[in-house]
CSV table of C-alpha atoms in Angstrom, one decimal:
chain,number,residue,atom,x,y,z
J,1,MET,CA,0.0,0.0,0.0
J,2,ASN,CA,1.3,3.4,-0.9
J,3,ASN,CA,2.1,5.4,2.4
J,4,SER,CA,0.7,8.7,1.2
J,5,LEU,CA,-2.6,7.0,0.1
J,6,ALA,CA,-3.0,5.3,3.3
J,7,GLU,CA,-2.1,8.4,5.4
J,8,ALA,CA,-4.4,10.6,3.3
J,9,PHE,CA,-7.3,8.2,3.8
J,10,LYS,CA,-6.6,7.9,7.3
J,11,HIS,CA,-7.2,11.6,7.8
J,12,ALA,CA,-10.2,12.0,5.5
J,13,THR,CA,-13.3,13.9,6.6
J,14,TYR,CA,-15.8,11.8,4.6
J,15,TYR,CA,-15.6,8.0,3.4
J,16,LEU,CA,-17.5,6.2,0.6
J,17,SER,CA,-17.5,3.0,2.5
J,18,GLY,CA,-18.5,1.5,6.0
J,19,HIS,CA,-20.2,2.7,9.0
J,20,SER,CA,-17.6,4.3,11.2
J,21,LYS,CA,-14.0,3.7,12.4
J,22,ARG,CA,-13.5,0.4,13.9
J,23,ASN,CA,-12.4,1.6,17.4
J,24,VAL,CA,-13.5,0.9,21.0
J,25,ARG,CA,-16.3,3.5,20.4
J,26,VAL,CA,-18.2,0.7,18.6
J,27,LEU,CA,-18.6,-1.3,21.8
J,28,LYS,CA,-19.1,1.7,24.0
J,29,GLN,CA,-22.0,2.9,22.0
J,30,ALA,CA,-23.6,-0.5,22.3
J,31,LEU,CA,-23.2,-0.8,25.9
J,32,THR,CA,-24.8,2.6,26.7
J,33,ALA,CA,-28.1,1.3,25.5
J,34,ILE,CA,-28.4,-1.6,28.1
J,35,ASP,CA,-28.9,-2.2,31.7
J,36,ASP,CA,-25.4,-2.6,33.2
J,37,GLU,CA,-26.8,-4.8,35.9
J,38,GLN,CA,-27.9,-7.4,33.2
J,39,ALA,CA,-26.2,-10.9,33.9
J,40,SER,CA,-23.5,-12.2,31.7
J,41,ASP,CA,-23.8,-15.3,29.7
J,42,MET,CA,-21.9,-18.3,31.0
J,43,TYR,CA,-20.5,-21.0,28.6
J,44,GLY,CA,-23.4,-20.5,26.2
J,45,ARG,CA,-26.1,-20.1,28.8
J,46,GLY,CA,-28.0,-17.2,30.2
J,47,GLU,CA,-30.7,-14.8,29.0
J,48,VAL,CA,-28.3,-12.5,27.0
J,49,ILE,CA,-27.2,-15.2,24.8
J,50,GLU,CA,-30.4,-17.3,24.7
J,51,ASN,CA,-32.8,-14.5,24.0
J,52,PHE,CA,-30.6,-13.3,21.2
J,53,GLN,CA,-30.3,-16.8,19.7
J,54,ALA,CA,-34.2,-17.2,19.8
J,55,LYS,CA,-34.6,-13.7,18.4
J,56,MET,CA,-32.2,-14.5,15.4
J,57,ALA,CA,-33.8,-18.0,14.8
J,58,ASN,CA,-37.1,-16.3,14.5
J,59,TYR,CA,-35.8,-13.7,12.2
J,60,LEU,CA,-34.2,-16.3,9.8
J,61,GLY,CA,-37.2,-18.6,10.0
J,62,LYS,CA,-35.2,-21.3,11.7
J,63,GLU,CA,-36.1,-23.7,14.6
J,64,ALA,CA,-33.0,-22.6,16.5
J,65,ALA,CA,-29.8,-20.7,16.2
J,66,VAL,CA,-26.3,-20.6,18.1
J,67,PHE,CA,-24.1,-17.6,18.5
J,68,PHE,CA,-20.3,-18.1,17.5
J,69,PRO,CA,-17.3,-15.9,18.0
J,70,SER,CA,-16.6,-16.2,14.3
J,71,GLY,CA,-18.0,-17.2,11.0
J,72,THR,CA,-15.0,-19.4,10.1
J,73,MET,CA,-15.7,-21.6,13.1
J,74,ALA,CA,-19.5,-21.7,12.4
J,75,GLN,CA,-19.2,-22.7,8.7
J,76,GLN,CA,-16.5,-25.3,9.2
J,77,ILE,CA,-18.7,-26.8,11.9
J,78,ALA,CA,-21.9,-26.8,9.6
J,79,LEU,CA,-20.1,-28.6,6.9
J,80,ARG,CA,-18.7,-31.2,9.3
J,81,ILE,CA,-22.2,-31.9,10.7
J,82,TRP,CA,-23.7,-32.5,7.3
J,83,CYS,CA,-20.7,-34.6,6.2
J,84,ASP,CA,-21.1,-36.8,9.3
J,85,LYS,CA,-24.8,-37.1,8.8
J,86,LYS,CA,-24.5,-38.4,5.3
J,87,GLY,CA,-21.2,-40.2,5.8
J,88,ILE,CA,-19.4,-38.5,2.8
J,89,LYS,CA,-16.6,-36.2,3.7
J,90,ARG,CA,-17.1,-34.1,0.5
J,91,VAL,CA,-18.6,-30.7,-0.1
J,92,ALA,CA,-18.8,-28.2,-2.9
J,93,TYR,CA,-18.6,-24.4,-3.2
J,94,HIS,CA,-17.3,-21.5,-5.3
J,95,PRO,CA,-13.5,-21.3,-6.2
J,96,LEU,CA,-13.4,-17.9,-4.4
J,97,SER,CA,-15.3,-19.1,-1.2
J,98,HIS,CA,-14.1,-17.7,2.0
J,99,LEU,CA,-13.4,-21.3,2.9
J,100,GLU,CA,-11.1,-21.8,0.1
J,101,ILE,CA,-9.0,-18.7,0.1
J,102,HIS,CA,-9.0,-17.2,3.5
J,103,GLU,CA,-9.0,-19.9,6.1
J,104,GLU,CA,-5.6,-21.7,5.6
J,105,ASP,CA,-7.5,-25.0,4.6
J,106,GLY,CA,-9.0,-25.2,7.9
J,107,LEU,CA,-11.9,-27.3,6.6
J,108,LYS,CA,-9.4,-29.9,5.0
J,109,LYS,CA,-6.7,-29.8,7.7
J,110,LEU,CA,-9.1,-29.9,10.8
J,111,HIS,CA,-11.9,-32.0,9.4
J,112,GLN,CA,-10.3,-33.8,6.6
J,113,ILE,CA,-13.2,-32.8,4.1
J,114,GLU,CA,-12.6,-32.9,0.4
J,115,THR,CA,-13.9,-29.9,-1.5
J,116,ILE,CA,-14.9,-29.6,-5.0
J,117,LEU,CA,-14.8,-26.2,-6.7
J,118,ILE,CA,-17.6,-25.3,-9.0
J,119,ALA,CA,-18.3,-22.7,-11.5
J,120,ASP,CA,-15.9,-20.3,-13.2
J,121,GLU,CA,-14.4,-18.0,-10.6
J,122,THR,CA,-15.6,-14.9,-12.6
J,123,ARG,CA,-19.3,-15.8,-12.1
J,124,VAL,CA,-21.8,-17.2,-9.6
J,125,ILE,CA,-22.9,-20.8,-9.4
J,126,GLU,CA,-25.7,-21.9,-11.6
J,127,LEU,CA,-28.1,-25.0,-11.5
J,128,GLU,CA,-26.0,-26.5,-14.4
J,129,ASP,CA,-22.9,-26.5,-12.3
J,130,VAL,CA,-24.6,-28.4,-9.5
J,131,VAL,CA,-26.2,-31.0,-11.8
J,132,SER,CA,-22.9,-31.7,-13.6
J,133,LEU,CA,-20.9,-32.2,-10.5
J,134,GLY,CA,-20.0,-35.8,-11.3
J,135,LYS,CA,-19.4,-36.7,-7.6
J,136,ASP,CA,-21.9,-37.3,-4.6
J,137,ILE,CA,-21.5,-34.7,-2.0
J,138,ALA,CA,-22.9,-34.1,1.5
J,139,CYS,CA,-23.5,-30.3,1.3
J,140,LEU,CA,-23.3,-27.5,-1.3
J,141,LEU,CA,-22.4,-24.1,0.0
J,142,LEU,CA,-23.7,-20.9,-1.7
J,143,GLU,CA,-22.3,-17.5,-0.8
J,144,LEU,CA,-24.8,-14.7,-1.2
J,145,PRO,CA,-23.6,-12.3,-2.3
J,146,GLN,CA,-20.4,-13.7,-3.8
J,147,ARG,CA,-18.0,-11.1,-2.2
J,148,GLU,CA,-14.8,-11.8,-4.3
J,149,ILE,CA,-16.5,-11.0,-7.5
J,150,GLY,CA,-18.1,-7.8,-6.5
J,151,GLY,CA,-21.1,-9.1,-4.7
J,152,GLN,CA,-22.8,-10.7,-7.6
J,153,LEU,CA,-26.0,-12.8,-7.0
J,154,PRO,CA,-27.8,-15.4,-9.0
J,155,GLU,CA,-31.4,-15.1,-10.0
J,156,TYR,CA,-33.9,-16.0,-7.3
J,157,GLN,CA,-35.5,-18.6,-9.5
J,158,THR,CA,-31.8,-20.3,-9.7
J,159,LEU,CA,-31.8,-20.4,-5.9
J,160,GLU,CA,-35.1,-22.1,-6.0
J,161,ALA,CA,-34.1,-24.4,-8.5
J,162,ILE,CA,-30.8,-25.4,-6.8
J,163,SER,CA,-32.6,-25.8,-3.4
J,164,THR,CA,-35.2,-28.1,-5.1
J,165,TYR,CA,-32.4,-30.2,-6.7
J,166,CYS,CA,-30.4,-30.6,-3.6
J,167,GLY,CA,-33.5,-31.7,-1.8
J,168,ASP,CA,-34.4,-34.3,-4.4
J,169,ASN,CA,-30.8,-35.7,-4.4
J,170,ASN,CA,-30.1,-35.8,-0.6
J,171,ILE,CA,-27.7,-32.9,-0.6
J,172,LYS,CA,-27.7,-30.3,2.1
J,173,LEU,CA,-27.6,-26.7,1.2
J,174,HIS,CA,-25.7,-24.3,3.4
J,175,LEU,CA,-25.9,-20.5,3.0
J,176,ASP,CA,-22.8,-18.4,3.6
J,177,GLY,CA,-25.0,-15.4,4.4
J,178,ALA,CA,-22.3,-13.3,6.0
J,179,ARG,CA,-24.0,-10.2,4.2
J,180,LEU,CA,-27.5,-11.9,4.2
J,181,LEU,CA,-29.3,-8.6,5.2
J,182,GLU,CA,-27.6,-6.6,2.2
J,183,ILE,CA,-29.2,-8.9,-0.4
J,184,LEU,CA,-32.9,-8.5,0.7
J,185,PRO,CA,-33.6,-5.3,-1.2
J,186,PHE,CA,-32.4,-6.9,-4.5
J,187,TYR,CA,-34.4,-10.0,-4.2
J,188,GLN,CA,-37.4,-8.3,-2.4
J,189,LYS,CA,-37.7,-11.3,-0.1
J,190,SER,CA,-37.6,-11.4,3.7
J,191,ALA,CA,-34.6,-13.2,5.4
J,192,ALA,CA,-36.8,-16.0,6.5
J,193,GLU,CA,-38.1,-16.5,2.8
J,194,ILE,CA,-34.4,-16.8,1.5
J,195,CYS,CA,-33.3,-19.1,4.5
J,196,GLY,CA,-36.3,-21.3,3.8
J,197,LEU,CA,-34.4,-22.5,0.6
J,198,PHE,CA,-31.3,-23.6,2.8
J,199,ASP,CA,-30.8,-26.3,5.5
J,200,SER,CA,-28.4,-24.1,7.4
J,201,VAL,CA,-27.5,-20.6,7.6
J,202,TYR,CA,-24.6,-18.4,8.8
J,203,LEU,CA,-25.0,-14.5,9.3
J,204,SER,CA,-22.1,-12.2,10.3
J,205,PHE,CA,-22.5,-9.4,12.7
J,206,TYR,CA,-19.4,-7.3,11.8
J,207,LYS,CA,-19.6,-7.0,8.1
J,208,GLY,CA,-22.7,-5.1,7.0
J,209,ILE,CA,-24.2,-4.8,10.4
J,210,GLY,CA,-21.0,-3.4,12.0
J,211,GLY,CA,-20.7,-5.1,15.4
J,212,ILE,CA,-17.5,-5.9,16.8
J,213,ALA,CA,-17.4,-9.7,16.0
J,214,GLY,CA,-19.5,-12.7,16.1
J,215,ALA,CA,-21.8,-14.8,13.8
J,216,ILE,CA,-25.1,-16.9,14.0
J,217,LEU,CA,-25.5,-20.4,12.7
J,218,ALA,CA,-29.2,-21.5,12.4
J,219,GLY,CA,-30.9,-24.5,11.4
J,220,ASP,CA,-33.1,-27.2,12.8
J,221,GLN,CA,-33.0,-28.2,16.5
J,222,VAL,CA,-30.8,-31.4,15.9
J,223,PHE,CA,-28.4,-29.5,13.8
J,224,THR,CA,-27.9,-26.7,16.3
J,225,GLU,CA,-27.6,-29.0,19.3
J,226,GLN,CA,-24.8,-30.7,17.4
J,227,SER,CA,-23.1,-27.3,16.5
J,228,LYS,CA,-23.0,-26.6,20.2
J,229,ILE,CA,-20.8,-29.7,20.9
J,230,TRP,CA,-18.6,-28.7,18.0
J,231,LYS,CA,-18.4,-25.2,19.3
J,232,ARG,CA,-16.9,-26.4,22.4
J,233,ARG,CA,-14.5,-28.7,20.6
J,234,HIS,CA,-13.3,-25.8,18.7
J,235,GLY,CA,-12.7,-23.7,21.8
J,236,GLY,CA,-15.5,-21.3,20.9
J,237,ASP,CA,-17.6,-21.8,24.0
J,238,ILE,CA,-15.6,-19.4,26.0
J,239,ILE,CA,-16.9,-18.2,29.4
J,240,SER,CA,-18.7,-15.0,28.2
J,241,LEU,CA,-19.6,-13.7,24.7
J,242,TYR,CA,-21.8,-10.9,25.8
J,243,PRO,CA,-19.6,-7.9,24.5
J,244,TYR,CA,-20.1,-9.4,21.0
J,245,ILE,CA,-23.7,-10.4,21.4
J,246,ILE,CA,-24.6,-6.9,22.8
J,247,SER,CA,-23.0,-5.1,20.0
J,248,ALA,CA,-24.5,-7.7,17.5
J,249,ASP,CA,-28.1,-6.9,18.9
J,250,HIS,CA,-27.5,-3.2,19.1
J,251,TYR,CA,-26.3,-2.6,15.5
J,252,PHE,CA,-28.6,-5.3,14.0
J,253,GLU,CA,-31.5,-3.3,15.4
J,254,GLN,CA,-29.9,0.1,14.3
J,255,ARG,CA,-29.1,-1.0,10.7
J,256,LYS,CA,-31.4,-3.8,9.6
J,257,ASP,CA,-34.0,-1.5,8.1
J,258,ASN,CA,-31.3,0.5,6.3
J,259,MET,CA,-30.3,-2.0,3.8
J,260,ALA,CA,-32.6,-0.7,1.2
J,261,GLU,CA,-31.1,2.7,1.4
J,262,TYR,CA,-27.5,1.4,1.3
J,263,TYR,CA,-28.4,-0.4,-1.9
J,264,HIS,CA,-29.9,2.5,-3.5
J,265,GLN,CA,-26.8,4.5,-2.5
J,266,ALA,CA,-24.5,1.8,-3.9
J,267,LYS,CA,-26.3,2.0,-7.3
J,268,GLU,CA,-25.9,5.8,-7.4
J,269,LEU,CA,-22.3,5.5,-6.5
J,270,ALA,CA,-21.6,2.8,-9.2
J,271,LEU,CA,-23.2,5.1,-11.8
J,272,ALA,CA,-20.7,7.9,-10.9
J,273,PHE,CA,-17.7,5.4,-11.1
J,274,ASN,CA,-18.8,4.1,-14.5
J,275,ASP,CA,-19.2,7.8,-15.8
J,276,CYS,CA,-15.5,8.3,-15.2
J,277,ARG,CA,-12.8,7.5,-17.9
J,278,LYS,CA,-10.8,4.4,-17.2
J,279,SER,CA,-13.1,3.3,-14.5
J,280,ALA,CA,-15.8,0.5,-14.3
J,281,THR,CA,-17.6,-1.4,-11.7
J,282,THR,CA,-18.4,-5.1,-11.1
J,283,PRO,CA,-21.3,-5.6,-11.3
J,284,VAL,CA,-22.1,-2.7,-13.6
J,285,MET,CA,-25.2,-2.3,-11.6
J,286,PRO,CA,-24.8,-3.5,-8.0
J,287,THR,CA,-27.0,-6.2,-6.6
J,288,SER,CA,-26.3,-5.3,-2.9
J,289,ASN,CA,-24.6,-2.5,-1.1
J,290,MET,CA,-21.2,-3.7,-2.3
J,291,PHE,CA,-19.4,-3.6,-5.5
J,292,HIS,CA,-15.8,-3.4,-6.9
J,293,VAL,CA,-14.2,-0.7,-8.9
J,294,HIS,CA,-11.7,-1.5,-11.6
J,295,PHE,CA,-9.2,1.2,-13.1
J,296,SER,CA,-7.5,0.6,-16.4
J,297,ALA,CA,-4.3,2.2,-15.1
J,298,ALA,CA,-1.4,0.9,-12.9
J,299,ARG,CA,-1.8,1.2,-9.2
J,300,GLU,CA,1.3,3.5,-9.0
J,301,LYS,CA,-0.4,6.0,-11.2
J,302,LEU,CA,-3.7,5.9,-9.3
J,303,GLU,CA,-2.6,6.2,-5.8
J,304,PRO,CA,-1.3,9.9,-6.2
J,305,ILE,CA,-4.5,10.8,-7.9
J,306,LEU,CA,-6.7,9.4,-5.0
J,307,SER,CA,-4.4,11.0,-2.4
J,308,SER,CA,-4.6,14.3,-4.0
J,309,ILE,CA,-8.4,14.1,-4.3
J,310,CYS,CA,-8.6,13.2,-0.7
J,311,LEU,CA,-6.5,16.1,0.4
J,312,GLU,CA,-8.4,18.6,-1.8
J,313,THR,CA,-12.0,17.5,-1.0
J,314,GLY,CA,-11.7,15.5,2.3
J,315,ILE,CA,-13.2,12.4,0.6
J,316,GLY,CA,-11.5,9.1,1.2
J,317,ILE,CA,-12.4,7.1,-1.9
J,318,THR,CA,-10.3,4.2,-0.7
J,319,GLY,CA,-7.1,3.6,1.4
J,320,TYR,CA,-5.8,0.8,-0.8
J,321,LEU,CA,-5.5,-0.5,-4.4
J,322,LYS,CA,-5.0,-4.0,-5.4
J,323,SER,CA,-3.0,-4.6,-8.6
J,324,THR,CA,-4.9,-7.0,-10.9
J,325,SER,CA,-2.3,-6.7,-13.6
J,326,ASN,CA,0.6,-4.4,-14.6
J,327,GLN,CA,-1.8,-2.0,-16.0
J,328,THR,CA,-5.0,-2.4,-13.8
J,329,CYS,CA,-6.0,-2.2,-10.3
J,330,SER,CA,-9.1,-2.4,-8.2
J,331,PHE,CA,-10.7,-1.9,-4.8
J,332,GLU,CA,-14.0,-2.7,-3.0
J,333,VAL,CA,-16.8,-0.4,-1.9
J,334,SER,CA,-19.4,-1.4,0.8
J,335,ILE,CA,-21.9,1.3,1.5
J,336,GLY,CA,-23.0,2.0,5.2
J,337,ASP,CA,-23.8,5.0,7.3
J,338,ARG,CA,-20.8,7.0,6.2
J,339,TYR,CA,-21.9,7.6,2.6
J,340,GLN,CA,-24.8,9.7,3.3
J,341,GLN,CA,-22.8,12.1,5.3
J,342,ILE,CA,-20.9,13.3,2.3
J,343,PRO,CA,-22.3,16.7,0.9
J,344,LYS,CA,-23.6,16.0,-2.6
J,345,ASP,CA,-21.8,19.0,-4.2
J,346,LEU,CA,-18.5,17.8,-2.6
J,347,LEU,CA,-19.1,14.4,-3.9
J,348,GLN,CA,-19.8,15.7,-7.4
J,349,LYS,CA,-16.5,17.8,-7.2
J,350,GLY,CA,-14.5,14.7,-6.2
J,351,PHE,CA,-15.8,12.7,-9.2
J,352,LYS,CA,-15.2,15.5,-11.6
J,353,LEU,CA,-11.5,15.7,-10.4
J,354,LEU,CA,-11.3,11.8,-10.6
J,355,ASP,CA,-12.6,11.8,-14.3
J,356,GLU,CA,-10.3,14.7,-15.3
J,357,ARG,CA,-7.3,13.1,-13.7
J,358,LEU,CA,-7.9,9.6,-15.1
J,359,GLY,CA,-8.2,11.2,-18.4
J,360,LYS,CA,-4.8,12.4,-18.3
J,361,ILE,CA,-3.1,9.0,-17.6
J,362,GLU,CA,-1.4,7.6,-20.7
């Protein structure tokens, strides 16, 4: 990362992405809204955790839910349970699944589960990919939205068809719904309606929701009881999880009804990037509050431009750029509370400067 870009971004007044700086204030604000005499949870028991689990199970339309300290732990456990149930240690998911590229092969090393990568990494999984697997699997994991390709989503009819196929062929269907709330405006469905297509569901509380950490794993009663046993085996059943639960609940309530606005703003912002020379988004029209921005220019040429715009306008477009080739680079946008704080005239000025300066790159 270019030091000047990182430093300029750090001191920006306004930001395109996110809700707020990730500091201790995130927890302090959540704690101010509760009774400080409320009892802590103890090893997975107590009102603070049990009430929240029941609330999330109801929201997701599932029999039960279990709170985990991390989504990595929750999802590996979900897939292990389904493999054990069928007696086949084989699952399938997208080549750019979080389990495949961000977890140091935890599923394979800890659980000896074989993975089949399906679909081209540039697109989402379609029904044809599932039908043509060629090997029996215990579980198929679908990530909605597919983060590493800009938050792309399949058509809802595709989800229904995959769900039906899996049910007919004794394949469990698991939802990597880390950003589940963010896709509800696109599908125009409730969380329970979408989760009804899946046997198990994972939801993150620090990504789009903005809590400090934590995840929910939901499914039927037998599944969730088994997940509690595996949670202890993984060391996730620590004495107290209430700081994570309280912040998860606080920001869930604060932001769950804002997702349609974030989605609208993402589409507005994507149009602005696509109107600039040498700039394009994936997808062209976002399907959630997130998308990727691609520049037809080398990172070392872009970093001074973004730094200068930040210094002149106070707008932090991004604090990093990822080189995708010698002459291209990209970054990710995820709309939250911060975007609406940017004055519209200042935002227009920032994009005017961006377009002009991109146009001067040879």
